[in-house]
PDB file of C-alpha atoms in Angstrom:
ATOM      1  CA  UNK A   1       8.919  -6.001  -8.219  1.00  0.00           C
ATOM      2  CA  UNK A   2       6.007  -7.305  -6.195  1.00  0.00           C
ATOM      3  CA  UNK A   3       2.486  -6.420  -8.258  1.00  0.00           C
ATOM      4  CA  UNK A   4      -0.715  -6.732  -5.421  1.00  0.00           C
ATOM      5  CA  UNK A   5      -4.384  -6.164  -5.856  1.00  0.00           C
ATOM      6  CA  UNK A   6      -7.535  -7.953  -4.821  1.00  0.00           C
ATOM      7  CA  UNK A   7      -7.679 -10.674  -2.592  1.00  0.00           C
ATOM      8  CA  UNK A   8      -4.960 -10.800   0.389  1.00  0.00           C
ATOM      9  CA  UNK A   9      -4.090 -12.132   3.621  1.00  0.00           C
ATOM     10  CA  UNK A  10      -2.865 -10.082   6.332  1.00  0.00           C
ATOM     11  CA  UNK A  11      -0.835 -11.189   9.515  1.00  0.00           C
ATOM     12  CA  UNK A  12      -0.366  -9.425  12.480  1.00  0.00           C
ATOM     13  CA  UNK A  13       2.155  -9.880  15.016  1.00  0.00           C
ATOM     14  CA  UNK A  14       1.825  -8.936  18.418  1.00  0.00           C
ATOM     15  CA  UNK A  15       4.799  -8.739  20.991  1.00  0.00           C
ATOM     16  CA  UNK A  16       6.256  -6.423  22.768  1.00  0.00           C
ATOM     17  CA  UNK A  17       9.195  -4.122  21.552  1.00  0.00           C
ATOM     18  CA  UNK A  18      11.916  -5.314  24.281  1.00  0.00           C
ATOM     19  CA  UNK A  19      11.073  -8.906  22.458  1.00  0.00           C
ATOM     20  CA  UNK A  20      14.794 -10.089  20.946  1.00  0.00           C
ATOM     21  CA  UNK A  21      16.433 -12.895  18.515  1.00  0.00           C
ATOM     22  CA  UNK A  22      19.669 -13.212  19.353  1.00  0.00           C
ATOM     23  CA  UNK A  23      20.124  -9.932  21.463  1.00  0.00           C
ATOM     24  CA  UNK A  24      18.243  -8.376  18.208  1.00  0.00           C
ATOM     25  CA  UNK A  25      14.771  -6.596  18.287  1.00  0.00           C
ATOM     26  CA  UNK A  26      12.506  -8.941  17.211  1.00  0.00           C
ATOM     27  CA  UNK A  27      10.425  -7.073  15.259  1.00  0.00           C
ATOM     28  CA  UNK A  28      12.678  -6.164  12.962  1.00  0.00           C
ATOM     29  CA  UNK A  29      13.970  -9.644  12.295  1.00  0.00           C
ATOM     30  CA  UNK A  30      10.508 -10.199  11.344  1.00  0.00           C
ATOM     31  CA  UNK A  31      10.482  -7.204   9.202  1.00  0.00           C
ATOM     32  CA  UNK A  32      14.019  -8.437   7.426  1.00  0.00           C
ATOM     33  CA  UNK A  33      12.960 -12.113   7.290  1.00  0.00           C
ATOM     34  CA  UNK A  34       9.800 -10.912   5.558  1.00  0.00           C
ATOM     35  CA  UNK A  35      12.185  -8.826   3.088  1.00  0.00           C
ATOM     36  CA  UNK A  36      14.641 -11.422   2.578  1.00  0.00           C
ATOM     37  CA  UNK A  37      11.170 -13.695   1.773  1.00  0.00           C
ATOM     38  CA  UNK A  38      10.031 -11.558  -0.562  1.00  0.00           C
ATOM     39  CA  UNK A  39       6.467 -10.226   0.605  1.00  0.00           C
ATOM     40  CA  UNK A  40       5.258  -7.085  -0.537  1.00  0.00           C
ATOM     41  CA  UNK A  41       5.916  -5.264   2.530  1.00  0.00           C
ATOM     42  CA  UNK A  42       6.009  -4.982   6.511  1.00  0.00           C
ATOM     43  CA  UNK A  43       5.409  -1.959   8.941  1.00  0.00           C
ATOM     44  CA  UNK A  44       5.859  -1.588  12.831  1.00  0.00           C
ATOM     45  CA  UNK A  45       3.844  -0.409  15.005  1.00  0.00           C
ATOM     46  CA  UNK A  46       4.354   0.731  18.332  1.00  0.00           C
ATOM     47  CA  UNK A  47       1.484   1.277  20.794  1.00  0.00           C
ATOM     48  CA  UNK A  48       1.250   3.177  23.595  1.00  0.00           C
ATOM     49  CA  UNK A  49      -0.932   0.640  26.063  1.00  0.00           C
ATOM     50  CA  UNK A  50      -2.186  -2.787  26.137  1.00  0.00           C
ATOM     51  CA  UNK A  51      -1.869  -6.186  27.602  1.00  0.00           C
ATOM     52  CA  UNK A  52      -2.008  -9.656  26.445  1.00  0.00           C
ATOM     53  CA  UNK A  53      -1.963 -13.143  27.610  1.00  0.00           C
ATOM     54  CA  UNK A  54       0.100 -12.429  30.773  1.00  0.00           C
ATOM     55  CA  UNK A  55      -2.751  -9.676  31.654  1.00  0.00           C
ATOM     56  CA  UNK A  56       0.102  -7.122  32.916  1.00  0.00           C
ATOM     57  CA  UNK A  57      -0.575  -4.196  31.426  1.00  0.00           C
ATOM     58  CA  UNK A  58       2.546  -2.693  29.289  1.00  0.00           C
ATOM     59  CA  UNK A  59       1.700   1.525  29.175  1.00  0.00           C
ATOM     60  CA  UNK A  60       4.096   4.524  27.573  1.00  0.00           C
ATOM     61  CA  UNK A  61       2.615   6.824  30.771  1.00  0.00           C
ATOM     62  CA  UNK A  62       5.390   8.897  33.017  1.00  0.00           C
ATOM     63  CA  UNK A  63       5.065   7.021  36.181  1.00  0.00           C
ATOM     64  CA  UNK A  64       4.573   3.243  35.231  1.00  0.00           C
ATOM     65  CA  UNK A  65       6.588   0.780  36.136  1.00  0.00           C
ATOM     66  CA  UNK A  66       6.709  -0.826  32.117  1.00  0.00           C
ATOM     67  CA  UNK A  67       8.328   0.570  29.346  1.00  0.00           C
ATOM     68  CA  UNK A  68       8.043  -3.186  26.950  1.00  0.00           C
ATOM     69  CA  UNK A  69       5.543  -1.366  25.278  1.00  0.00           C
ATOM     70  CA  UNK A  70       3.020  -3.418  23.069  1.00  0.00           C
ATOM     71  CA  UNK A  71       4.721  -3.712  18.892  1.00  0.00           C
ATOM     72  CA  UNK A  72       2.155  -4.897  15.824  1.00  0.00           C
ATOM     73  CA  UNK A  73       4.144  -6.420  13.217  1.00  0.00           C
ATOM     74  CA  UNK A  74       1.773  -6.067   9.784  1.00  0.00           C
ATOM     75  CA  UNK A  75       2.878  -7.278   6.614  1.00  0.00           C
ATOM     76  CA  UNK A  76       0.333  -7.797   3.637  1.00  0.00           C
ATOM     77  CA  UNK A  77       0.663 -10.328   0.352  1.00  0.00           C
ATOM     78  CA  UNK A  78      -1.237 -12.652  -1.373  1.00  0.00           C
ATOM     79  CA  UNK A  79      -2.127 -16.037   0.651  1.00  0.00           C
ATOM     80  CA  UNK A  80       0.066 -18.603  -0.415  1.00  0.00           C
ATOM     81  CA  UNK A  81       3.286 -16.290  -0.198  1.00  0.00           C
ATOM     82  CA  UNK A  82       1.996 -15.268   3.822  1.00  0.00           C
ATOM     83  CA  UNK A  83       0.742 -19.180   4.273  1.00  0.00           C
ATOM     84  CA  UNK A  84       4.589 -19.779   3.306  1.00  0.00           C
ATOM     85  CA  UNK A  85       6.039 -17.095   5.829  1.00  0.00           C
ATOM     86  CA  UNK A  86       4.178 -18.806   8.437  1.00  0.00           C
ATOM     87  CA  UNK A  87       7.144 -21.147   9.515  1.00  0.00           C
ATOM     88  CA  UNK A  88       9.382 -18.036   9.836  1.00  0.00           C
ATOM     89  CA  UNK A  89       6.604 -16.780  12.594  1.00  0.00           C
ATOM     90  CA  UNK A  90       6.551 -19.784  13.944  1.00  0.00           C
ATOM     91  CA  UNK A  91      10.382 -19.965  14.468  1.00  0.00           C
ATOM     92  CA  UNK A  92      10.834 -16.301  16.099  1.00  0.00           C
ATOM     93  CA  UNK A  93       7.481 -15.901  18.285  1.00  0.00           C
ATOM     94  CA  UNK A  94       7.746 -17.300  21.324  1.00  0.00           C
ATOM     95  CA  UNK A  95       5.224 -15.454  23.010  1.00  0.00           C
ATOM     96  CA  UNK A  96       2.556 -13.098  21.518  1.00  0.00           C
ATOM     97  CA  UNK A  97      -0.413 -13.236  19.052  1.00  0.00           C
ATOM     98  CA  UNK A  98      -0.154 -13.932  15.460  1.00  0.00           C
ATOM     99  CA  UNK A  99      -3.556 -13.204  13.744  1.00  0.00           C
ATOM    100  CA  UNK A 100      -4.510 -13.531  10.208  1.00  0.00           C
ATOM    101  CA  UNK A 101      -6.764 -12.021   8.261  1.00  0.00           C
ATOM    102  CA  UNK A 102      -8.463 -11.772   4.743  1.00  0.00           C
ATOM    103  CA  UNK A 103      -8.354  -7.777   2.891  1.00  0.00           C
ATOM    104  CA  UNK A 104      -8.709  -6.595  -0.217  1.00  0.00           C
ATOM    105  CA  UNK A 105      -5.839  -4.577  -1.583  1.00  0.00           C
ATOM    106  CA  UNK A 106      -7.250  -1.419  -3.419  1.00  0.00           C
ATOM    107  CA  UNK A 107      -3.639   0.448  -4.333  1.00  0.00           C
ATOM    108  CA  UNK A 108      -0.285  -0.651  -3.774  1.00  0.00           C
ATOM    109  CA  UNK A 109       2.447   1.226  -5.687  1.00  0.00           C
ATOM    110  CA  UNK A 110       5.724   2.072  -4.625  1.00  0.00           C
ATOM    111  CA  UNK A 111       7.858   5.356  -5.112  1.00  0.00           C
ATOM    112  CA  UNK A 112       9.717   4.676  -8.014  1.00  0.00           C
ATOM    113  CA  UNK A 113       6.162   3.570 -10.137  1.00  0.00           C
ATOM    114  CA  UNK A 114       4.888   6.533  -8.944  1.00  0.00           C
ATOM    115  CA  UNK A 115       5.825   7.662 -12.565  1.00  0.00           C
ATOM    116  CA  UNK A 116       8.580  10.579 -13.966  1.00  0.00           C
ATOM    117  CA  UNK A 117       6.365  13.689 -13.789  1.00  0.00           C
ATOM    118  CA  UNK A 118       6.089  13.231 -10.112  1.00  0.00           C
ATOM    119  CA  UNK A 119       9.611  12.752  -8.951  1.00  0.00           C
ATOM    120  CA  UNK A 120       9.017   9.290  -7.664  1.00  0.00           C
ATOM    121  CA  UNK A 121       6.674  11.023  -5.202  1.00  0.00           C
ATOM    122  CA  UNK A 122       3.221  10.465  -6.121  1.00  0.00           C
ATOM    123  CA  UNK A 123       0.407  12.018  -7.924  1.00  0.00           C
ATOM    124  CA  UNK A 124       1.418  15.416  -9.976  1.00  0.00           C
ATOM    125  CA  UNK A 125      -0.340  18.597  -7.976  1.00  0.00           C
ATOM    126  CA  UNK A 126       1.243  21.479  -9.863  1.00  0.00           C
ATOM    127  CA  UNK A 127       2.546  22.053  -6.689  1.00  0.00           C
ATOM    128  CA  UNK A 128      -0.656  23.517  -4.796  1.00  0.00           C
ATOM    129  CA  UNK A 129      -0.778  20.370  -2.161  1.00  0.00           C
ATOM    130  CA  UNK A 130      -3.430  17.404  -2.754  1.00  0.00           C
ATOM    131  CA  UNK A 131      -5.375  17.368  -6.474  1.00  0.00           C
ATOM    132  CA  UNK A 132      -8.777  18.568  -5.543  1.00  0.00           C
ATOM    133  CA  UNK A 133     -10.260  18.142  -9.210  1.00  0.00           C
ATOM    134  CA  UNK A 134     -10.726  21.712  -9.876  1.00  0.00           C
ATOM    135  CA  UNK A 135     -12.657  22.524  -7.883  1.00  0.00           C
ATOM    136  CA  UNK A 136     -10.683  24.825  -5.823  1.00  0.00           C
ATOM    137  CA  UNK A 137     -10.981  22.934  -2.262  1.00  0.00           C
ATOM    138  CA  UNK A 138      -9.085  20.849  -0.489  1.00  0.00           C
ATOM    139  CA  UNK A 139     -10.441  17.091   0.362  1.00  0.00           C
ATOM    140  CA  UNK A 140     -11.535  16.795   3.948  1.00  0.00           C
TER     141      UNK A 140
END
């Protein structure tokens, strides 16, 4: 089980979602290689207009003439384990932007830490929808 707080690196991936390894999406070969490697986690993103070094914009509207819409690829982890995945980007991106990026990590607990009151769901609310510390309102 992967324990992360404090310091961290973040990396980025951008390419677009028709990107393939071996007639696979490539994001999620970067997702499972990032699994398989151990990190503490990866997400997908797909957005819904951009461009990058080719300057042809990629857009999810009705009437244009792409649909390779622009993917982020964001997985989190301490330096030296992301510094280590680095060959893996290397490997699978052949075109696209790989970015890195110091953060702090504030909470990172996954579903079954989330403790046996809670049903492996989170913080214990009685039911009522988000704790709002007595004082009878909801958090904005």
């Amino acid at each position: 089980m992967t324990r992360l707080t404090g310091d961290a690196l973040r990396v980025t991936v951008f390419i677009g979602e028709h990107d393939t390894w071996h007639h696979k999406p490539l994001y999620s070969q970067i997702v499972h290689r990032a699994r398989a490697a151990g990190l503490a986690g990866a997400s997908v993103f797909r957005g819904i207009e951009g461009f990058g070094a080719s300057s042809l914009i990629h857009t999810s509207r009705l009437l244009s003439l792409s649909e390779d819409l622009p993917v982020a690829v964001v997985i989190v982890d301490t330096e030296e384990r992301v510094r280590a995945f680095l060959p893996e980007l290397d490997e699978l991106v052949g075109e696209g932007l790989v970015i890195l990026d110091d953060c702090e990590v504030i909470r990172y607990v996954g579903r079954e830490e989330a403790g046996p009151d809670t049903g492996g769901k989170g913080r214990d609310t009685g039911g009522k929808g988000r704790d709002t510390g007595g004082k009878g309102k909801r958090p904005l």
